[in-house]
Amino acid sequence: VQETHTGLSNAYRKLGRVIQTAGDYHAAQATAEATTLGDPLEYYSSDAFIVKETLTNRPILLRELIQAQQTARSKRAAADRLKGSSSVRPDKVDEAISALDEALGHETYLTKKTQRVTSNLLLETRRWFDRTSSDVLSSLREYTLRQIEAERRTLALLESVRPDVRAIDSFGGPSRLGRASHPTVRRSSLASSQGPKGDAWSGVPRRNDSLSRSISGSTVVVPVLADEAANGDGTGKGRARALSGVGSIAEEDDDDKLDARNAASRLATSTF
């Protein structure tokens, strides 16, 4: 069924294009999530498995050391028994002394090897924890910045269709969608919530270098709808804007910028 109302038909057409573009944004956001969070976590998991296998070698070495100590004690006990014997054969004495020296030498070798392995593992463990903690924090920061930028793109895209909803009729648009039409003084401003001075709804200035290195190759520009440029009422003016800090952004008025004091009241009274 084709919509006969001109304003509502135009709004539906714009909303359809916006929904399609938002789907593309979400697909790109999923790819960025797999790149910035999934791949690093997989690498850290494999690295942790290697660390676990390396640490497993120390208990094996300790088990060999304990067996060598037990062997050395038994050889020493055998030599003591020969020492207290009344009739001692020279070949038995030489054999006992040779076995005792071999057991003591093997015990000394394993003791020094265990000490070296333990000291190296302690040193490498501290290095591994420091390096992994730094890399995990860096990956989480990168993932967070990508998610914030993706949500900002989606927000700017949704804001680009707001004037078309307002232009449905003279009552502000939502009345045609079955919603209450608030007085003009209570309607939300059509100005963009994002500008070079920061987010209007948070009052927090945006850092200039926050995403210059992280999303240099993944910036997306809000497309200009074909019939927006032909609008004579000026509703499409300034609606093609570059996101992620790319391109020029028109300076927003200080009156349209919100701070934490009146953000709640503005959000409570705003309508789509």
Coordinates of C-alpha atoms in Angstrom, one line a residue:
V1 CA 0.0 0.0 0.0
Q2 CA 1.5 3.3 -1.0
E3 CA 1.4 6.2 1.4
T4 CA -0.7 9.1 0.1
H5 CA 0.4 11.7 2.5
T6 CA 3.3 13.5 0.9
G7 CA 5.2 14.4 4.1
L8 CA 4.8 10.9 5.6
S9 CA 5.8 9.2 2.4
N10 CA 9.0 11.3 2.2
A11 CA 9.7 10.5 5.9
Y12 CA 9.2 6.8 5.3
R13 CA 11.6 6.9 2.3
K14 CA 14.2 8.7 4.3
L15 CA 13.8 6.3 7.3
G16 CA 14.3 3.3 5.0
R17 CA 17.5 4.7 3.7
V18 CA 18.7 5.5 7.2
I19 CA 17.9 2.0 8.4
Q20 CA 19.8 0.5 5.5
T21 CA 22.8 2.7 6.2
A22 CA 22.6 1.9 9.9
G23 CA 22.8 -1.8 9.0
D24 CA 26.0 -1.2 7.1
Y25 CA 27.4 0.7 10.1
H26 CA 26.6 -2.3 12.4
A27 CA 28.3 -4.7 10.0
A28 CA 31.4 -2.5 10.0
Q29 CA 31.1 -2.3 13.8
A30 CA 31.1 -6.1 14.1
T31 CA 34.2 -6.4 12.0
A32 CA 36.0 -3.8 14.1
E33 CA 35.0 -5.6 17.2
A34 CA 36.4 -8.9 15.9
T35 CA 39.6 -7.1 14.9
T36 CA 40.2 -5.0 18.1
L37 CA 38.9 -7.4 20.7
G38 CA 38.5 -10.9 19.3
D39 CA 41.9 -11.3 17.7
P40 CA 43.9 -9.9 20.7
L41 CA 42.0 -12.1 23.1
E42 CA 42.8 -15.2 21.0
Y43 CA 46.5 -14.3 20.9
Y44 CA 46.5 -13.7 24.7
S45 CA 44.8 -17.1 25.2
S46 CA 47.4 -18.9 23.1
D47 CA 50.2 -17.0 24.8
A48 CA 48.9 -18.0 28.2
F49 CA 48.7 -21.6 27.2
I50 CA 52.4 -21.5 26.2
V51 CA 53.2 -19.9 29.6
K52 CA 51.3 -22.7 31.3
E53 CA 53.2 -25.4 29.4
T54 CA 56.5 -23.6 30.3
L55 CA 55.5 -23.5 34.0
T56 CA 54.7 -27.2 33.9
N57 CA 58.3 -28.1 33.2
R58 CA 59.3 -26.9 36.6
P59 CA 57.3 -29.5 38.6
I60 CA 58.7 -32.2 36.3
L61 CA 62.2 -30.9 37.1
L62 CA 61.4 -30.8 40.8
R63 CA 60.2 -34.4 40.7
E64 CA 63.5 -35.5 39.1
L65 CA 65.4 -33.6 41.8
I66 CA 63.5 -35.3 44.6
Q67 CA 64.2 -38.7 43.0
A68 CA 67.9 -37.8 42.7
Q69 CA 68.0 -36.8 46.4
Q70 CA 66.4 -40.1 47.4
T71 CA 68.9 -42.0 45.3
A72 CA 71.8 -40.1 46.9
R73 CA 70.5 -40.9 50.4
S74 CA 70.2 -44.6 49.6
K75 CA 73.7 -44.7 48.2
R76 CA 75.1 -42.9 51.2
A77 CA 73.3 -45.3 53.5
A78 CA 74.8 -48.2 51.6
A79 CA 78.3 -46.7 51.9
D80 CA 77.8 -46.3 55.6
R81 CA 76.8 -49.9 56.0
L82 CA 80.0 -51.0 54.2
K83 CA 82.0 -48.7 56.4
G84 CA 80.7 -50.5 59.5
S85 CA 81.0 -54.0 58.1
S86 CA 83.7 -56.3 59.5
S87 CA 84.6 -58.0 56.2
V88 CA 84.8 -55.5 53.3
R89 CA 85.7 -56.5 49.8
P90 CA 87.7 -53.8 47.9
D91 CA 85.6 -54.1 44.7
K92 CA 82.4 -53.5 46.7
V93 CA 83.9 -50.4 48.3
D94 CA 85.0 -49.0 45.0
E95 CA 81.6 -49.7 43.5
A96 CA 79.8 -48.0 46.4
I97 CA 82.0 -45.0 46.3
S98 CA 81.5 -44.6 42.6
A99 CA 77.7 -44.9 42.9
L100 CA 77.6 -42.4 45.7
D101 CA 79.8 -39.9 43.7
E102 CA 77.5 -40.3 40.7
A103 CA 74.4 -39.8 42.7
L104 CA 75.7 -36.7 44.5
G105 CA 76.9 -35.3 41.2
H106 CA 73.5 -35.8 39.6
E107 CA 71.8 -34.3 42.6
T108 CA 74.0 -31.2 42.5
Y109 CA 73.4 -30.8 38.7
L110 CA 69.6 -31.0 39.2
T111 CA 69.7 -28.6 42.2
K112 CA 71.6 -25.9 40.2
K113 CA 69.3 -26.4 37.2
T114 CA 66.2 -26.0 39.3
Q115 CA 67.5 -22.8 40.8
R116 CA 68.3 -21.4 37.4
V117 CA 64.9 -22.3 36.0
T118 CA 63.1 -20.9 39.1
S119 CA 65.0 -17.6 38.9
N120 CA 64.4 -17.3 35.2
L121 CA 60.7 -18.1 35.5
L122 CA 60.2 -15.5 38.2
L123 CA 61.8 -12.9 36.1
E124 CA 59.9 -13.8 32.9
T125 CA 56.7 -14.1 34.9
R126 CA 56.9 -10.4 36.0
R127 CA 57.8 -9.4 32.4
W128 CA 54.9 -11.4 31.0
F129 CA 52.4 -10.0 33.4
D130 CA 53.5 -6.4 32.8
R131 CA 53.5 -6.9 29.0
T132 CA 50.2 -8.7 28.9
S133 CA 48.5 -6.2 31.2
S134 CA 49.7 -3.3 29.0
D135 CA 48.6 -5.0 25.8
V136 CA 45.2 -5.9 27.2
L137 CA 44.5 -2.4 28.4
S138 CA 45.6 -1.1 25.0
S139 CA 43.3 -3.5 23.2
L140 CA 40.4 -2.6 25.5
R141 CA 41.0 1.1 24.9
E142 CA 41.1 0.6 21.2
Y143 CA 37.9 -1.4 21.3
T144 CA 36.2 1.2 23.5
L145 CA 37.2 4.0 21.1
R146 CA 35.9 2.1 18.1
Q147 CA 32.6 1.4 19.8
I148 CA 32.1 5.0 20.8
E149 CA 32.9 6.2 17.3
A150 CA 30.5 3.7 15.8
E151 CA 27.7 4.8 18.2
R152 CA 28.5 8.4 17.3
R153 CA 28.2 7.6 13.6
T154 CA 24.8 5.9 14.2
L155 CA 23.6 8.8 16.3
A156 CA 24.6 11.4 13.7
L157 CA 22.8 9.2 11.0
L158 CA 19.6 9.1 13.1
E159 CA 19.8 12.9 13.7
S160 CA 20.1 13.4 9.9
V161 CA 16.5 12.2 9.4
R162 CA 15.0 14.2 12.3
P163 CA 14.2 17.3 10.1
D164 CA 12.3 15.0 7.7
V165 CA 10.1 13.7 10.5
R166 CA 9.5 17.2 11.7
A167 CA 8.5 18.3 8.2
I168 CA 5.7 15.7 7.9
D169 CA 3.1 18.3 8.8
S170 CA 2.7 21.6 10.5
F171 CA 2.3 20.0 13.9
G172 CA 5.9 18.7 14.1
G173 CA 5.5 15.3 12.6
P174 CA 5.0 12.8 15.4
S175 CA 1.2 13.4 15.4
R176 CA 1.1 11.5 12.1
L177 CA 2.9 8.6 13.8
G178 CA 0.3 8.3 16.6
R179 CA 2.4 10.3 19.2
A180 CA 1.5 13.4 21.1
S181 CA 2.6 16.7 19.6
H182 CA 4.4 18.8 22.2
P183 CA 4.4 22.6 22.0
T184 CA 7.1 24.2 19.9
V185 CA 8.9 25.6 22.9
R186 CA 9.2 22.1 24.3
R187 CA 10.5 20.4 21.2
S188 CA 14.2 19.4 21.0
S189 CA 16.6 21.4 19.0
L190 CA 17.3 20.3 15.5
A191 CA 21.0 21.1 15.9
S192 CA 23.4 18.2 15.9
S193 CA 24.4 16.7 19.3
Q194 CA 28.0 16.4 18.1
G195 CA 30.3 19.2 17.2
P196 CA 33.9 20.3 17.3
K197 CA 33.5 21.4 20.9
G198 CA 32.4 18.0 22.2
D199 CA 29.1 16.2 22.8
A200 CA 26.3 18.5 23.5
W201 CA 24.5 15.9 25.7
S202 CA 27.5 15.3 27.9
G203 CA 29.3 18.6 28.1
V204 CA 32.6 16.8 27.9
P205 CA 35.1 18.3 25.3
R206 CA 36.3 15.8 22.7
R207 CA 40.0 15.2 22.4
N208 CA 41.5 16.0 19.1
D209 CA 43.8 13.0 19.0
S210 CA 41.5 10.4 20.5
L211 CA 40.9 8.5 17.4
S212 CA 43.5 9.9 14.9
R213 CA 45.6 6.8 15.1
S214 CA 43.0 4.1 15.9
I215 CA 40.5 4.6 13.1
S216 CA 42.4 6.3 10.4
G217 CA 41.4 3.7 7.9
S218 CA 37.8 3.1 9.1
T219 CA 36.1 6.5 9.0
V220 CA 32.6 6.7 7.5
V221 CA 30.9 9.8 6.2
V222 CA 27.2 10.2 6.5
P223 CA 25.8 10.1 3.0
V224 CA 23.7 12.9 1.5
L225 CA 20.3 11.8 0.3
A226 CA 19.6 12.7 -3.2
D227 CA 16.4 14.7 -2.6
E228 CA 17.7 16.4 0.5
A229 CA 19.8 18.8 -1.6
A230 CA 16.7 19.8 -3.5
N231 CA 14.7 20.9 -0.4
G232 CA 13.9 24.6 -0.5
D233 CA 13.0 24.9 3.1
G234 CA 16.6 24.6 4.2
T235 CA 16.0 21.4 6.3
G236 CA 18.7 19.6 4.4
K237 CA 21.3 22.3 5.0
G238 CA 24.3 21.2 6.9
R239 CA 23.1 17.6 7.0
A240 CA 26.1 16.2 5.1
R241 CA 28.8 16.1 7.7
A242 CA 31.9 14.1 8.1
L243 CA 32.3 12.0 11.1
S244 CA 35.3 10.7 13.1
G245 CA 37.0 14.0 12.9
V246 CA 37.2 13.9 9.0
G247 CA 36.2 17.0 7.0
S248 CA 34.9 20.3 8.2
I249 CA 32.3 20.5 10.9
A250 CA 30.1 23.6 11.2
E251 CA 30.5 25.4 14.5
E252 CA 27.6 24.8 16.8
D253 CA 25.9 27.5 18.8
D254 CA 26.6 27.7 22.5
D255 CA 22.9 27.9 23.1
D256 CA 22.4 24.4 21.6
K257 CA 25.2 22.8 23.7
L258 CA 24.0 21.1 26.9
D259 CA 25.8 20.5 30.1
A260 CA 25.2 18.0 32.9
R261 CA 22.8 20.4 34.6
N262 CA 20.1 20.6 32.0
A263 CA 20.8 17.4 30.0
A264 CA 18.2 15.4 31.9
S265 CA 15.4 17.9 31.4
R266 CA 16.3 18.2 27.7
L267 CA 16.2 14.5 27.2
A268 CA 12.9 14.2 29.2
T269 CA 11.1 16.7 27.0
S270 CA 12.6 15.8 23.6
T271 CA 10.7 13.9 21.0
F272 CA 11.8 12.2 17.8

